[in-house]
CSV table of C-alpha atoms in Angstrom, one decimal:
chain,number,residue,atom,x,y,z
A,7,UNK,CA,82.9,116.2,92.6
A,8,UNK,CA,79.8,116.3,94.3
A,9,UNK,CA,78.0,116.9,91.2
A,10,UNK,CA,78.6,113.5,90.1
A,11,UNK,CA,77.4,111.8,92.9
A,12,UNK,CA,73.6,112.0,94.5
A,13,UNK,CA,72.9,112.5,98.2
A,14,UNK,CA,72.9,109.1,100.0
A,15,UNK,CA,70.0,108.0,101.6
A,16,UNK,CA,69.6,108.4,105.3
A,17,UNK,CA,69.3,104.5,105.9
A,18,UNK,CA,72.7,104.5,105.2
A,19,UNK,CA,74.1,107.5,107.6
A,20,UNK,CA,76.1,104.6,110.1
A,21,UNK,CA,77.1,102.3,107.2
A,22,UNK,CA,80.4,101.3,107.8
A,23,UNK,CA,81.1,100.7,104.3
A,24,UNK,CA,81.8,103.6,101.6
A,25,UNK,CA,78.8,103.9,99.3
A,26,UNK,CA,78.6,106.5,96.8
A,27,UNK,CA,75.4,106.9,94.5
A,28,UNK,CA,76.1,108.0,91.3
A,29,UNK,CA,74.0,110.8,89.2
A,30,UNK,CA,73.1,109.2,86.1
A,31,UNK,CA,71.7,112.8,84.8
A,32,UNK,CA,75.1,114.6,85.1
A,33,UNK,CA,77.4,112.0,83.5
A,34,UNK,CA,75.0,112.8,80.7
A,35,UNK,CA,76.7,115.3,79.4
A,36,UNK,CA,80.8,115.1,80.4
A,37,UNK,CA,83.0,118.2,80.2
A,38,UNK,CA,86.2,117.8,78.4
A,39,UNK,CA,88.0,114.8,76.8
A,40,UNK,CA,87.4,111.4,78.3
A,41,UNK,CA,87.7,107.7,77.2
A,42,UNK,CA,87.4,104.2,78.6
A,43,UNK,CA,87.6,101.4,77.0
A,44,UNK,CA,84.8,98.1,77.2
A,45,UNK,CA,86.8,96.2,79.8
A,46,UNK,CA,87.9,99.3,82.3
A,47,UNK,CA,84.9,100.1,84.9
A,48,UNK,CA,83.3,103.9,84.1
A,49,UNK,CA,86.3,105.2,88.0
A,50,UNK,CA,89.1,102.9,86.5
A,51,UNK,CA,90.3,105.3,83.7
A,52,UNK,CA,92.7,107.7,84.0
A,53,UNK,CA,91.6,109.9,80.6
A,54,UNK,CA,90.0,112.2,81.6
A,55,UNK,CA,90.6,115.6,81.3
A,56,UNK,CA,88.2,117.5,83.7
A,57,UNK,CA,89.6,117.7,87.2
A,58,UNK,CA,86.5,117.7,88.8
A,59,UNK,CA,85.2,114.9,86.8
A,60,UNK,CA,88.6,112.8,87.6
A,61,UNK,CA,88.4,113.9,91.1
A,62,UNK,CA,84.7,112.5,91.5
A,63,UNK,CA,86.0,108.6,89.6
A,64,UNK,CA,89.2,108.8,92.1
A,65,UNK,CA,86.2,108.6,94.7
A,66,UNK,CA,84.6,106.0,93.1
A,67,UNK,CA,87.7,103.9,92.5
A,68,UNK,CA,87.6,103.6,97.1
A,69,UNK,CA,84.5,102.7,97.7
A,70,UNK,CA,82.4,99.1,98.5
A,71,UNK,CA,79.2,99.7,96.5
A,72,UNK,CA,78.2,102.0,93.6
A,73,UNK,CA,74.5,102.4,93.6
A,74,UNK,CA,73.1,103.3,90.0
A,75,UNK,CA,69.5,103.2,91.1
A,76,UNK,CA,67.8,103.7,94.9
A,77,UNK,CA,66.7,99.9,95.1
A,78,UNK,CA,69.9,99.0,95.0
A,79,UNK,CA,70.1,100.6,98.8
A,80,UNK,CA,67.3,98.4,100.5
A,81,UNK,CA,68.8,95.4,98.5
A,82,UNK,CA,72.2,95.8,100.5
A,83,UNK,CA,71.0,97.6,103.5
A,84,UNK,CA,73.1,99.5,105.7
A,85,UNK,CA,74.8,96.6,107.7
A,86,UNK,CA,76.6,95.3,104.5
A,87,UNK,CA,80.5,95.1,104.2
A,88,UNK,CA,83.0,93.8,102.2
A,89,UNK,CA,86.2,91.9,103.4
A,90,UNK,CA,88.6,90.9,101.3
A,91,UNK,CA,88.9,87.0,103.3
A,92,UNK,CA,91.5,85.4,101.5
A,93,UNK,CA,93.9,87.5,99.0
A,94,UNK,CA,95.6,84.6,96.9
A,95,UNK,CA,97.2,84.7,93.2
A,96,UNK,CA,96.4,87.3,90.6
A,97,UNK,CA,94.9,84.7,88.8
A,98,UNK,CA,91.5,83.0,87.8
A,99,UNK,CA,89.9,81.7,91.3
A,100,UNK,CA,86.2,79.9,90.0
A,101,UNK,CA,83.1,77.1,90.8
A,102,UNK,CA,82.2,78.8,94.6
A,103,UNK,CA,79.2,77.3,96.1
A,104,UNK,CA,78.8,77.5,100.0
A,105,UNK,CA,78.1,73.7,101.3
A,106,UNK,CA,75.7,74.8,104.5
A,107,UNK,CA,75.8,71.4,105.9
A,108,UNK,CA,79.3,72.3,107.2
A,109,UNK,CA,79.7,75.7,106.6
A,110,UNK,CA,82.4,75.7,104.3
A,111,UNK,CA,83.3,78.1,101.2
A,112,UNK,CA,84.2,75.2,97.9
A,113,UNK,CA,86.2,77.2,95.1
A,114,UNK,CA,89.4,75.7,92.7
A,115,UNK,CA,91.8,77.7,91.5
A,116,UNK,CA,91.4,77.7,87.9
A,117,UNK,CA,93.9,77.5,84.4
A,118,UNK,CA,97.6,78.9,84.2
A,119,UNK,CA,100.2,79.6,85.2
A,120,UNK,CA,98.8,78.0,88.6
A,121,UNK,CA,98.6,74.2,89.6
A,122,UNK,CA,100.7,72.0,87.6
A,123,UNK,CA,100.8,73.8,83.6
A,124,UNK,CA,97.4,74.7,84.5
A,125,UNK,CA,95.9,71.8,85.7
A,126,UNK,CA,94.9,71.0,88.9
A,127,UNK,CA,93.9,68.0,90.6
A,128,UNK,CA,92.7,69.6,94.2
A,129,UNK,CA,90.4,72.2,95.3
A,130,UNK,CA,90.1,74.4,97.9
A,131,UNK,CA,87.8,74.4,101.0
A,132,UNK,CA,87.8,77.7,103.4
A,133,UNK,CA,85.9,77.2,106.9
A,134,UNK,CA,83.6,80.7,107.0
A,135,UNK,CA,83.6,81.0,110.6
A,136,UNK,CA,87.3,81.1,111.1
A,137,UNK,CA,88.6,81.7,107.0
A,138,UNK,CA,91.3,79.1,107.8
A,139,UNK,CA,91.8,77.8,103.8
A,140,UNK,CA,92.7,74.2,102.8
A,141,UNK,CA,93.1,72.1,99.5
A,142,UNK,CA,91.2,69.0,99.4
A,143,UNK,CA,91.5,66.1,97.2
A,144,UNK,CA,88.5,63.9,96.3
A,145,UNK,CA,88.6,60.2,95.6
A,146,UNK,CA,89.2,59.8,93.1
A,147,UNK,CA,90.6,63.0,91.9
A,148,UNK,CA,88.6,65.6,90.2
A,149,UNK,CA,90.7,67.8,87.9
A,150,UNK,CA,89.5,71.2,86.3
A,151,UNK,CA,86.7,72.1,88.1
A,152,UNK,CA,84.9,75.1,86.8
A,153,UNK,CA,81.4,75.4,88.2
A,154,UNK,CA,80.2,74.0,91.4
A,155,UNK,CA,76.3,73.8,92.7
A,156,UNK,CA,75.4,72.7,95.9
A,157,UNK,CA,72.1,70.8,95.8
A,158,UNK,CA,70.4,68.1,98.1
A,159,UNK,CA,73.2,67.8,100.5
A,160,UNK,CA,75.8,67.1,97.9
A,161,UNK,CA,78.7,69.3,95.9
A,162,UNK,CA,77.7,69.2,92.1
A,163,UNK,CA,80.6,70.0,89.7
A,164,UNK,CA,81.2,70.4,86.5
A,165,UNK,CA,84.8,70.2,84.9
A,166,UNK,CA,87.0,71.0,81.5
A,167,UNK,CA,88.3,67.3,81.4
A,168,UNK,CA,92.2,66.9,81.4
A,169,UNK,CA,94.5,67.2,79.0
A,170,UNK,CA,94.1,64.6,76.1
A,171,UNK,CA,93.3,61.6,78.7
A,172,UNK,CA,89.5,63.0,80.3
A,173,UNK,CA,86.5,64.7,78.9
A,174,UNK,CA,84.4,67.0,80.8
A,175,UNK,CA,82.4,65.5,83.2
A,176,UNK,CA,78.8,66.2,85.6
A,177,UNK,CA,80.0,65.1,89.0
A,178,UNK,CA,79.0,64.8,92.5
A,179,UNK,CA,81.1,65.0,95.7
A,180,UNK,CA,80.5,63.8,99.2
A,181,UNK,CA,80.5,67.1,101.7
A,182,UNK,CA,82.2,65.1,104.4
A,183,UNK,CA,83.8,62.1,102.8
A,184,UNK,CA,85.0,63.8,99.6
A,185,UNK,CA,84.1,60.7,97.9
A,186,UNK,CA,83.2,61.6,94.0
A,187,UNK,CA,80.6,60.0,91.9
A,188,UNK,CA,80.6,60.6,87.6
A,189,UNK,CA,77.2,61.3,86.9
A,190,UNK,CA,78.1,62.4,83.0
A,191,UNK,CA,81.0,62.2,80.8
A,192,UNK,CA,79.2,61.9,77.3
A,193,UNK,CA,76.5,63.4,74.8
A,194,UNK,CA,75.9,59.7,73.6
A,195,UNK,CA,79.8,58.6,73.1
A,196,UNK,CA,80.5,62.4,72.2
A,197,UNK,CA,82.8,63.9,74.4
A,198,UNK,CA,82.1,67.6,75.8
A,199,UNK,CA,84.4,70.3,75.1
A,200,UNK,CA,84.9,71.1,78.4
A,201,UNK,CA,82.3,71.9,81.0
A,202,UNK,CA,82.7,75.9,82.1
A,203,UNK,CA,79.4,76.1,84.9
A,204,UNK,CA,76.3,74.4,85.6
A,205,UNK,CA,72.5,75.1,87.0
A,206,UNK,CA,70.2,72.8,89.1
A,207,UNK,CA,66.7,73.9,88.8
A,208,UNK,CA,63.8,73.4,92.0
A,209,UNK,CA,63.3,69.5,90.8
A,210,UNK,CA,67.4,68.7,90.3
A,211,UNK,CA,67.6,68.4,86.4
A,212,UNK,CA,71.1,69.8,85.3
A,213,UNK,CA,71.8,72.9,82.9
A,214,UNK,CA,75.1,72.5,81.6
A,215,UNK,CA,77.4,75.0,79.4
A,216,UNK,CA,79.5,73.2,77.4
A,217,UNK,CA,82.6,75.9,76.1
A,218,UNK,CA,86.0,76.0,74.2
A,219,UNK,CA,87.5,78.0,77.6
A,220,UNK,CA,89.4,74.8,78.7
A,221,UNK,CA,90.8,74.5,75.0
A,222,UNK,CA,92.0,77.6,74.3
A,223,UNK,CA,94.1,77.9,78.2
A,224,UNK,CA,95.6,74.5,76.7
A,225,UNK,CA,93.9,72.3,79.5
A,226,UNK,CA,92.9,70.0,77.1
A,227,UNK,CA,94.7,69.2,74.4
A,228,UNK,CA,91.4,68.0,72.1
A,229,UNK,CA,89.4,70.0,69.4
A,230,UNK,CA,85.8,71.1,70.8
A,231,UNK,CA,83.8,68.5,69.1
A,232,UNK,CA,81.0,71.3,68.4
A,233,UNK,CA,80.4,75.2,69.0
A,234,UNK,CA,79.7,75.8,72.9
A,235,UNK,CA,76.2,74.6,73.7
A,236,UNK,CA,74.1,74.3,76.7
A,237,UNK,CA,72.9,70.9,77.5
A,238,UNK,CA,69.8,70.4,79.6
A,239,UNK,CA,69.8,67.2,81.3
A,240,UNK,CA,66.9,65.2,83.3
A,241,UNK,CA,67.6,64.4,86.4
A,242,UNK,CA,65.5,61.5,86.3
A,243,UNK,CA,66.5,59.2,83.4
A,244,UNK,CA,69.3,61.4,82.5
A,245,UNK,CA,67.9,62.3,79.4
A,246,UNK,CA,70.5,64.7,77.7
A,247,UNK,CA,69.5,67.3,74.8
A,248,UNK,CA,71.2,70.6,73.5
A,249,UNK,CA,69.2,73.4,74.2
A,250,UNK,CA,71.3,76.6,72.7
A,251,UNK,CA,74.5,77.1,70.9
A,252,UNK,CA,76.5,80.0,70.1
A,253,UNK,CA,79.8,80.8,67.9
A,254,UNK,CA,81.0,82.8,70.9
A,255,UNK,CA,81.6,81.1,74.0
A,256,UNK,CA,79.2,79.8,77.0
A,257,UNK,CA,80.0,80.5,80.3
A,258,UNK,CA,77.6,81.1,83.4
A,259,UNK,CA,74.0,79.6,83.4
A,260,UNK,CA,71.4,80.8,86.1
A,261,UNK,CA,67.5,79.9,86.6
A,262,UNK,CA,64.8,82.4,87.8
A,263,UNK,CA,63.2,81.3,91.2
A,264,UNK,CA,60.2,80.1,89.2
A,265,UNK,CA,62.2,77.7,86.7
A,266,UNK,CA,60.6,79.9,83.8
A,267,UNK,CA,63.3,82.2,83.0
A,268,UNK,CA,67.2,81.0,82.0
A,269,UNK,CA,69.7,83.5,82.0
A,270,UNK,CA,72.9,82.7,79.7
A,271,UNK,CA,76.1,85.1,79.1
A,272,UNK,CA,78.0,85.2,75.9
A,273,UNK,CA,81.7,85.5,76.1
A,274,UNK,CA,82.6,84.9,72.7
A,275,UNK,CA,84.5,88.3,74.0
A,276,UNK,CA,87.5,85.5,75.4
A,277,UNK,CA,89.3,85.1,72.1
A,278,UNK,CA,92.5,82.5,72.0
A,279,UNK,CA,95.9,81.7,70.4
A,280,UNK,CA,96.4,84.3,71.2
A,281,UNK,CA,94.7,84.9,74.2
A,282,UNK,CA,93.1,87.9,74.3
A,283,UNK,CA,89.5,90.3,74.8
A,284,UNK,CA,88.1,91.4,71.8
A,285,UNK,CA,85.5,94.5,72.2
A,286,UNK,CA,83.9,93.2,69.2
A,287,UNK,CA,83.5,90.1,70.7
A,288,UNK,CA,80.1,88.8,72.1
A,289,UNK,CA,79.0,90.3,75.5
A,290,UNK,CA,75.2,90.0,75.9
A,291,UNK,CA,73.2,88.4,78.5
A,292,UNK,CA,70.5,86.4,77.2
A,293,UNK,CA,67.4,85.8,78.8
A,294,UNK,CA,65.1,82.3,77.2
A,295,UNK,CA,61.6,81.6,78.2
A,296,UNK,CA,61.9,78.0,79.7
A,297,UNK,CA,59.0,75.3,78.2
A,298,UNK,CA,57.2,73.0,80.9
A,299,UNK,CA,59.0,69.9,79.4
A,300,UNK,CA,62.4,72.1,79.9
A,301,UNK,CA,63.6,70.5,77.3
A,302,UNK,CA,62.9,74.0,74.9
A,303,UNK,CA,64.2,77.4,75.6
A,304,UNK,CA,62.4,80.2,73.3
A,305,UNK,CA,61.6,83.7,73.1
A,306,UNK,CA,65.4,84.7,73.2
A,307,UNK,CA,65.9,88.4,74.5
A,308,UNK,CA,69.0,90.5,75.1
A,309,UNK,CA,68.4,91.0,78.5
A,310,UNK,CA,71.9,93.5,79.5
A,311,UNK,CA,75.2,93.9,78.4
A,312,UNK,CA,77.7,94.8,81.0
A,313,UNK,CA,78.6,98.3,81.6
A,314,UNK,CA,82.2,97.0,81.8
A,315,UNK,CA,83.9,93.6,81.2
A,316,UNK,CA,81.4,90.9,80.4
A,317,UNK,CA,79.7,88.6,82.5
A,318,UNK,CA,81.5,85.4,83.8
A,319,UNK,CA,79.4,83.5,86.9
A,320,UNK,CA,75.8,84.3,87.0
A,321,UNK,CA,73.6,83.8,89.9
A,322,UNK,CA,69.5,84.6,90.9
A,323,UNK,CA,68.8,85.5,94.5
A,324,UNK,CA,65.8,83.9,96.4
A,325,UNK,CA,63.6,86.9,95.0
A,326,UNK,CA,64.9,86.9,91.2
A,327,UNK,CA,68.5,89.4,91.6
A,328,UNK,CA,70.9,88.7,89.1
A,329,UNK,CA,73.8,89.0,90.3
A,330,UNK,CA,77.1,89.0,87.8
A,331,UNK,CA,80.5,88.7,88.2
A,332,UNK,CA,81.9,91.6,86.3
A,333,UNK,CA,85.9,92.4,86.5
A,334,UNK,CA,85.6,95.1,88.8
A,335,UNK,CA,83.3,93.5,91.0
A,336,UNK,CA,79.6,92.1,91.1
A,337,UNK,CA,76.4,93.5,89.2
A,338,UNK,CA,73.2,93.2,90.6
A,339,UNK,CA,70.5,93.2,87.7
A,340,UNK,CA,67.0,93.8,87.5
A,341,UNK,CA,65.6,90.4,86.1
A,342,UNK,CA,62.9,92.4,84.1
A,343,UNK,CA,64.3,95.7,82.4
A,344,UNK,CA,68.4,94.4,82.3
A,345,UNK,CA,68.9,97.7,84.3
A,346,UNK,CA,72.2,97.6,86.7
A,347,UNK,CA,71.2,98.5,90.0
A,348,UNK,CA,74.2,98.7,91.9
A,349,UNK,CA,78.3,97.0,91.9
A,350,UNK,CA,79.7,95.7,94.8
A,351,UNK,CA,83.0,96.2,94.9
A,352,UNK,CA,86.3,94.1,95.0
A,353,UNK,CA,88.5,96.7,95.3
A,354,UNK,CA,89.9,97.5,92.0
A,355,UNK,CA,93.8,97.4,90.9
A,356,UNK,CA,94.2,93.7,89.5
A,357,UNK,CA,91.4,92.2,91.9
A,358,UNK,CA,88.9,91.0,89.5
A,359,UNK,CA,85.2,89.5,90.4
A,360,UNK,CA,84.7,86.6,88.5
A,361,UNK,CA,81.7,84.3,90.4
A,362,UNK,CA,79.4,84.6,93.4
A,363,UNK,CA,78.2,82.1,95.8
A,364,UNK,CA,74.8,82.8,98.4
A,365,UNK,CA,74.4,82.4,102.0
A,366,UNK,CA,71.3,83.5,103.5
A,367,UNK,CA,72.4,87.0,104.5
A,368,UNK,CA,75.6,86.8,102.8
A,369,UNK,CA,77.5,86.2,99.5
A,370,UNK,CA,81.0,85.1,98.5
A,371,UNK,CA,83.2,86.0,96.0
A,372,UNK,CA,85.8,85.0,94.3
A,373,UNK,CA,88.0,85.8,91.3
A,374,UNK,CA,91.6,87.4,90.8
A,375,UNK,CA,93.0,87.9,93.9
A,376,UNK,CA,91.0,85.8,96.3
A,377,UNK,CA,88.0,85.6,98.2
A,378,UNK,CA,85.5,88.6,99.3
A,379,UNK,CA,83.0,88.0,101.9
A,380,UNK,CA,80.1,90.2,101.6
A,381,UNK,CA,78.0,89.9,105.1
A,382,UNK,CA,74.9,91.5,106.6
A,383,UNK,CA,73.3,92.2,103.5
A,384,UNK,CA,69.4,93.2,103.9
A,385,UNK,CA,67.8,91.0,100.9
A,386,UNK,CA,67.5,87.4,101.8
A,387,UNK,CA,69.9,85.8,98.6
A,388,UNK,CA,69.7,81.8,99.2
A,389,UNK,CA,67.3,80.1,97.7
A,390,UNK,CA,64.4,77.7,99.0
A,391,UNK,CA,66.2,74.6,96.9
């Protein structure tokens, strides 16, 4: 097994989480027969034919981070852990963002079979000192949330609409009252398709990906009026112009630390009627050059592709991480060369990683199966805005 795996660093000798680091130069060359496919992680397979070789991706399949290159050790540090907070439904859990003001975890349960035929009209809010969990319900109600931002002292959602009788909408919520303001609700009397996640950049304009995800789970019953876009919207005259589309899907949207970089994942991967993941499907992560106006993204570049799954909720630390909800757990890129430095891990099984949310020291997750709090990590994450 050992052969498969490098020595770990002494920094990590009284970690209390398992780490392994894997040895890029011997899974070069494999022995014997083996096979994954797109969506398994490289430890989830079972054909494999080597013992040795299935022995060492048992190992991998227990531990809390996988280290592909030595960075990824002083990013995470030795104090790190993983604990699995809040093990709910096998199901879609989405739009986390941590509201500091009163330190509380914001997620929704997202799409069927949960809520009511897959619509829901709550969310959920879990106190991170204690993780007691509770739905909330703002005024007025808020229904299909899918990406949350916490900006300025206020909750910024975005949401799928509902059914036939509510477009997707830009919206803010009060931290403490729960009251809900519409910002946006229309491209000039257009209706969206269905909002899947949103970006606030340092000065509080809005990047907004626009996808068919809500139409094809059924949780609204209309056409998508166009091919998924990404809408960039001025926060001061709300000003609204599409910036990219694409004949796959939209789904995360993060900005570098600098507001010069957007990073945009394809998922035209998600294929519908019948639901289902196509390998041939679109998995890249994009990477645009952002113009001073914002209102221009150019220089597109395919930034990564994920070793396993694709990329759902996209994130950029403080110092310009990405980190990427990937299935099996959470990626953390290298903003420059694309390279995976590392997975933290959600367990495997049926939990899946689907977004992230920042603390200062800390991270959430959430996904299929709950909620993983990731605390005493070494990087600083949360970012100055």
């Amino acid at each position: 097994m050992d052969v498969y795996l490098n020595p770990l660093p002494p920094l990590l000798d009284n970690s209390i989480a398992k780490w392994a680091y894997i040895s890029l130069a011997a899974l070069a060359n494999l022995p014997g027969q083996f096979n994954r496919t797109a969506f398994e992680a490289p430890w989830a397979t079972s054909e494999i034919s080597d013992e040795g070789f299935s022995t060492a991706l048992s190992y991998l399949n227990t531990t809390d981070f996988v280290a592909y290159d030595s960075r990824f050790f002083d990013i995470i540090g030795p104090n790190a852990t993983v604990e699995h907070v809040q093990k709910l439904a096998y199901q879609v859990h989405e739009a986390p963002c941590y509201i500091k003001d009163t330190n509380q975890l914001f997620f929704v349960e997202w799409g069927p079979p949960g809520g009511d035929d897959g619509i829901h009209s709550w969310q959920y809010l879990l106190d991170v000192e204690t993780n007691t969990l509770r739905n909330i319900t703002t005024n007025p109600p808020t229904y299909n949330v899918h990406g949350c931002v916490y900006y300025n002292h206020s909750i910024h959602v975005v949401t799928d609409g509902y059914s036939d009788l509510q477009t997707g909408e830009l919206a803010k919520i009060d931290p403490h009252s729960h009251e809900k303001t519409t910002l946006l609700n229309n491209y000039l009397v257009q209706p969206f398709a269905g909002f899947n996640d949103l970006e606030i950049d340092q000065v509080g304009n809005f990047w907004l990906t626009d996808s068919k995800s809500g139409w094809g789970r059924q949780i609204v019953e209309f056409a998508p009026p166009t091919n998924p876009s990404v809408y960039f919207v001025e926060r001061s005259t709300f000003r609204t112009k599409v910036v990219y589309t694409t004949t796959g899907n939209t789904n995360g949207i993060a900005i570098s630390p600098d507001g010069n970089t957007l990073f945009i994942p394809e998922t035209g991967v998600s294929k519908y009627f019948p639901k289902r993941t196509d390998p041939y499907g679109m998995r890249q992560l994009w990477a645009f050059d952002v113009s001073k106006s914002r209102s221009v993204l150019s220089n597109q570049r395919f930034l990564s592709n994920p070793i396993s799954y694709f990329y759902d909720g996209v994130r950029v630390s403080r110092h310009g991480l990405i980190f990427c909800g990937a299935g099996d757990g959470v990626d953390v890129l290298d903003p420059d060369t694309g390279y995976t430095l590392g997975t933290i891990r959600v367990g495997g099984g049926e939990n899946g990683a689907v977004s992230v949310a920042f603390g200062e020291h800390e991270l959430w997750i959430v996904g299929k199966g709950g909620v993983w709090h990731v605390k005493g990590i070494q990087e600083r994450l949360a970012r100055e805005w």
